[in-house]
């Protein structure tokens, strides 16, 4: 299994220092996701998961634009850590306007979340991916800079460590692979925060 963990494109919130609010992509962010989509044009993708925040949905749509038959699921499990405790994203109607083919999972607000709770949420999401998909599938996950660090730790089976995170630039791509060698399941970090599609 290949799991691509991707951060959304640049937003106005990224520019003004409020990366947790519901803000749209900047013109630069729209350019970034266009390049991201082209990067995945020839990659076979079995499923896409995305946060319900508009910046993530639009980024996921850019990847899916070359894979119109690929199922896409919008889930609050991928909300950014630090999202307002009672916010679950746009309405289902608005999300379907952005992405008509999406399946929208039942959503619930995060409430007050510390690092340990956020890490546990990431572990549950990685377990969800493994349970719902075949071992040979290729999965794309679009989420957020802070929460993607928890996702990478969870995907690699690493414990959470306070004051530690990975760098995730806008549209940065991380690839984790699960494979079987000599009847043993192994986990490999193929690359982290790759933005070569922007060069």
Short mmCIF file of C-alpha atoms in Angstrom, two decimals:
data_model
loop_
_atom_site.label_atom_id
_atom_site.label_comp_id
_atom_site.label_asym_id
_atom_site.label_seq_id
_atom_site.Cartn_x
_atom_site.Cartn_y
_atom_site.Cartn_z
CA UNK A 1 0.00 0.00 0.00
CA UNK A 2 1.14 3.50 -0.87
CA UNK A 3 -0.21 6.39 1.22
CA UNK A 4 0.44 9.87 -0.12
CA UNK A 5 -0.03 12.46 2.65
CA UNK A 6 -0.43 15.93 1.16
CA UNK A 7 -0.82 19.41 2.58
CA UNK A 8 -3.28 21.80 0.91
CA UNK A 9 -2.22 24.74 -1.24
CA UNK A 10 -1.38 28.17 0.11
CA UNK A 11 -4.27 30.07 1.74
CA UNK A 12 -4.93 33.62 2.84
CA UNK A 13 -4.77 32.27 6.39
CA UNK A 14 -1.22 31.07 5.74
CA UNK A 15 -0.29 34.59 4.67
CA UNK A 16 -1.90 36.42 7.59
CA UNK A 17 -0.83 33.97 10.28
CA UNK A 18 -4.25 32.40 10.88
CA UNK A 19 -3.71 28.93 9.44
CA UNK A 20 -6.50 27.41 11.52
CA UNK A 21 -9.41 29.45 10.18
CA UNK A 22 -11.59 28.50 7.21
CA UNK A 23 -9.81 30.46 4.47
CA UNK A 24 -9.65 29.98 0.72
CA UNK A 25 -6.68 29.37 -1.53
CA UNK A 26 -4.67 32.34 -2.76
CA UNK A 27 -3.90 32.70 -6.49
CA UNK A 28 -0.52 31.16 -5.70
CA UNK A 29 -2.29 28.33 -3.89
CA UNK A 30 -4.44 27.68 -6.96
CA UNK A 31 -1.30 27.51 -9.08
CA UNK A 32 0.29 25.12 -6.60
CA UNK A 33 -2.64 22.69 -6.69
CA UNK A 34 -2.68 22.81 -10.50
CA UNK A 35 0.94 21.64 -10.52
CA UNK A 36 0.10 19.06 -7.84
CA UNK A 37 -2.71 17.65 -9.97
CA UNK A 38 -0.37 17.27 -12.94
CA UNK A 39 2.13 15.51 -10.71
CA UNK A 40 -0.41 12.76 -10.05
CA UNK A 41 -1.78 12.63 -13.60
CA UNK A 42 -0.20 9.26 -14.37
CA UNK A 43 -0.41 7.76 -10.87
CA UNK A 44 -3.02 5.05 -10.34
CA UNK A 45 -5.06 6.17 -7.34
CA UNK A 46 -7.61 3.90 -5.67
CA UNK A 47 -9.12 6.37 -3.18
CA UNK A 48 -8.78 9.97 -2.02
CA UNK A 49 -9.56 11.17 1.50
CA UNK A 50 -9.78 14.85 2.38
CA UNK A 51 -10.49 17.19 5.24
CA UNK A 52 -13.77 19.11 4.89
CA UNK A 53 -12.01 22.47 5.03
CA UNK A 54 -12.33 24.27 1.70
CA UNK A 55 -8.58 24.50 1.09
CA UNK A 56 -8.19 20.75 1.43
CA UNK A 57 -11.25 19.89 -0.70
CA UNK A 58 -10.02 22.11 -3.53
CA UNK A 59 -6.56 20.57 -3.30
CA UNK A 60 -8.02 17.05 -3.38
CA UNK A 61 -10.14 18.04 -6.38
CA UNK A 62 -7.01 19.09 -8.25
CA UNK A 63 -5.54 15.61 -7.75
CA UNK A 64 -8.83 13.96 -8.69
CA UNK A 65 -9.23 16.06 -11.85
CA UNK A 66 -7.19 13.45 -13.71
CA UNK A 67 -8.92 10.52 -11.96
CA UNK A 68 -12.63 11.22 -12.26
CA UNK A 69 -13.62 7.62 -11.46
CA UNK A 70 -11.62 7.57 -8.22
CA UNK A 71 -13.81 7.69 -5.11
CA UNK A 72 -13.27 10.63 -2.78
CA UNK A 73 -14.33 10.80 0.87
CA UNK A 74 -14.64 13.97 2.94
CA UNK A 75 -14.07 13.27 6.62
CA UNK A 76 -13.77 15.38 9.75
CA UNK A 77 -11.13 12.93 10.97
CA UNK A 78 -8.70 15.01 8.88
CA UNK A 79 -9.55 18.45 10.28
CA UNK A 80 -6.56 20.56 11.23
CA UNK A 81 -5.54 20.46 14.86
CA UNK A 82 -6.51 23.83 16.26
CA UNK A 83 -9.69 24.11 14.21
CA UNK A 84 -12.41 25.83 16.24
CA UNK A 85 -13.76 23.16 18.63
CA UNK A 86 -17.32 23.35 17.25
CA UNK A 87 -16.52 23.73 13.53
CA UNK A 88 -16.98 20.83 11.08
CA UNK A 89 -16.49 22.59 7.78
CA UNK A 90 -18.89 23.77 5.11
CA UNK A 91 -22.40 22.37 4.86
CA UNK A 92 -22.88 19.11 2.95
CA UNK A 93 -24.65 21.09 0.23
CA UNK A 94 -21.70 23.45 -0.19
CA UNK A 95 -19.22 20.59 -0.13
CA UNK A 96 -21.17 18.79 -2.85
CA UNK A 97 -21.10 21.99 -4.88
CA UNK A 98 -17.31 21.90 -4.67
CA UNK A 99 -17.09 18.13 -5.19
CA UNK A 100 -20.37 16.57 -6.42
CA UNK A 101 -19.03 13.01 -6.46
CA UNK A 102 -17.73 13.03 -2.88
CA UNK A 103 -18.96 10.80 -0.13
CA UNK A 104 -19.30 12.89 3.02
CA UNK A 105 -18.80 10.85 6.16
CA UNK A 106 -20.84 11.73 9.25
CA UNK A 107 -18.99 14.66 10.78
CA UNK A 108 -18.50 15.78 14.33
CA UNK A 109 -16.57 18.70 15.85
CA UNK A 110 -13.18 18.04 17.38
CA UNK A 111 -13.90 19.71 20.69
CA UNK A 112 -10.92 20.72 22.79
CA UNK A 113 -7.99 18.64 21.55
CA UNK A 114 -4.50 18.36 22.96
CA UNK A 115 -1.51 16.73 21.24
CA UNK A 116 -2.25 13.26 22.57
CA UNK A 117 -5.87 13.35 21.41
CA UNK A 118 -4.86 14.63 17.97
CA UNK A 119 -2.27 11.85 17.65
CA UNK A 120 -4.88 9.25 18.62
CA UNK A 121 -7.18 10.67 15.93
CA UNK A 122 -4.39 10.22 13.39
CA UNK A 123 -3.83 6.62 14.50
CA UNK A 124 -7.56 5.90 14.10
CA UNK A 125 -7.52 7.38 10.64
CA UNK A 126 -4.53 5.30 9.51
CA UNK A 127 -6.28 2.22 10.91
CA UNK A 128 -9.38 3.22 8.92
CA UNK A 129 -7.37 3.40 5.70
CA UNK A 130 -5.89 -0.04 6.30
CA UNK A 131 -9.30 -1.55 7.11
CA UNK A 132 -11.15 -0.02 4.15
CA UNK A 133 -8.63 -0.60 1.38
CA UNK A 134 -6.68 -3.45 -0.15
CA UNK A 135 -3.04 -3.98 0.70
CA UNK A 136 -1.93 -3.13 -2.85
CA UNK A 137 -3.97 0.09 -3.11
CA UNK A 138 -2.66 3.61 -3.59
CA UNK A 139 -4.29 6.16 -1.31
CA UNK A 140 -4.14 9.95 -1.34
CA UNK A 141 -4.82 11.89 1.88
CA UNK A 142 -5.19 15.68 1.79
CA UNK A 143 -5.06 17.46 5.12
CA UNK A 144 -3.10 20.16 6.95
CA UNK A 145 0.39 21.09 8.04
CA UNK A 146 0.10 20.36 11.74
CA UNK A 147 -2.17 17.34 11.51
CA UNK A 148 -0.07 15.80 8.75
CA UNK A 149 2.78 15.43 11.24
CA UNK A 150 0.54 13.27 13.39
CA UNK A 151 -0.51 11.29 10.32
CA UNK A 152 3.09 10.60 9.33
CA UNK A 153 3.98 9.48 12.85
CA UNK A 154 0.91 7.23 12.96
CA UNK A 155 1.57 5.78 9.50
CA UNK A 156 5.16 4.96 10.47
CA UNK A 157 4.12 3.52 13.81
CA UNK A 158 6.16 6.11 15.73
CA UNK A 159 4.95 7.39 19.11
CA UNK A 160 4.07 11.02 19.58
CA UNK A 161 6.87 13.13 21.01
CA UNK A 162 6.17 16.55 22.50
CA UNK A 163 7.48 19.56 20.57
CA UNK A 164 8.32 17.47 17.52
CA UNK A 165 6.86 17.77 14.05
CA UNK A 166 7.74 17.35 10.40
CA UNK A 167 7.85 20.25 7.98
CA UNK A 168 4.92 20.27 5.54
CA UNK A 169 5.02 23.05 2.95
CA UNK A 170 1.95 23.91 0.91
CA UNK A 171 1.23 20.96 -1.43
CA UNK A 172 4.20 19.11 0.10
CA UNK A 173 3.87 15.37 -0.57
CA UNK A 174 4.95 12.60 1.80
CA UNK A 175 4.87 8.95 0.76
CA UNK A 176 4.63 6.02 3.17
CA UNK A 177 4.69 2.48 1.79
CA UNK A 178 3.61 -0.79 3.40
CA UNK A 179 5.02 -3.86 1.72
CA UNK A 180 5.60 -7.53 2.39
CA UNK A 181 9.12 -8.93 2.26
CA UNK A 182 9.80 -12.54 3.22
CA UNK A 183 6.31 -12.77 4.77
CA UNK A 184 7.02 -9.74 6.96
CA UNK A 185 5.06 -6.50 6.65
CA UNK A 186 7.45 -3.56 6.49
CA UNK A 187 6.91 0.19 6.58
CA UNK A 188 9.03 2.57 4.52
CA UNK A 189 9.13 6.35 4.39
CA UNK A 190 9.83 6.87 0.69
CA UNK A 191 10.05 10.67 0.88
CA UNK A 192 8.90 13.56 3.06
CA UNK A 193 7.51 17.02 2.14
CA UNK A 194 8.44 16.79 -1.53
CA UNK A 195 7.53 19.90 -3.53
CA UNK A 196 9.43 19.11 -6.73
CA UNK A 197 6.22 19.64 -8.73
CA UNK A 198 6.47 23.36 -7.92
CA UNK A 199 9.92 23.81 -9.46
#
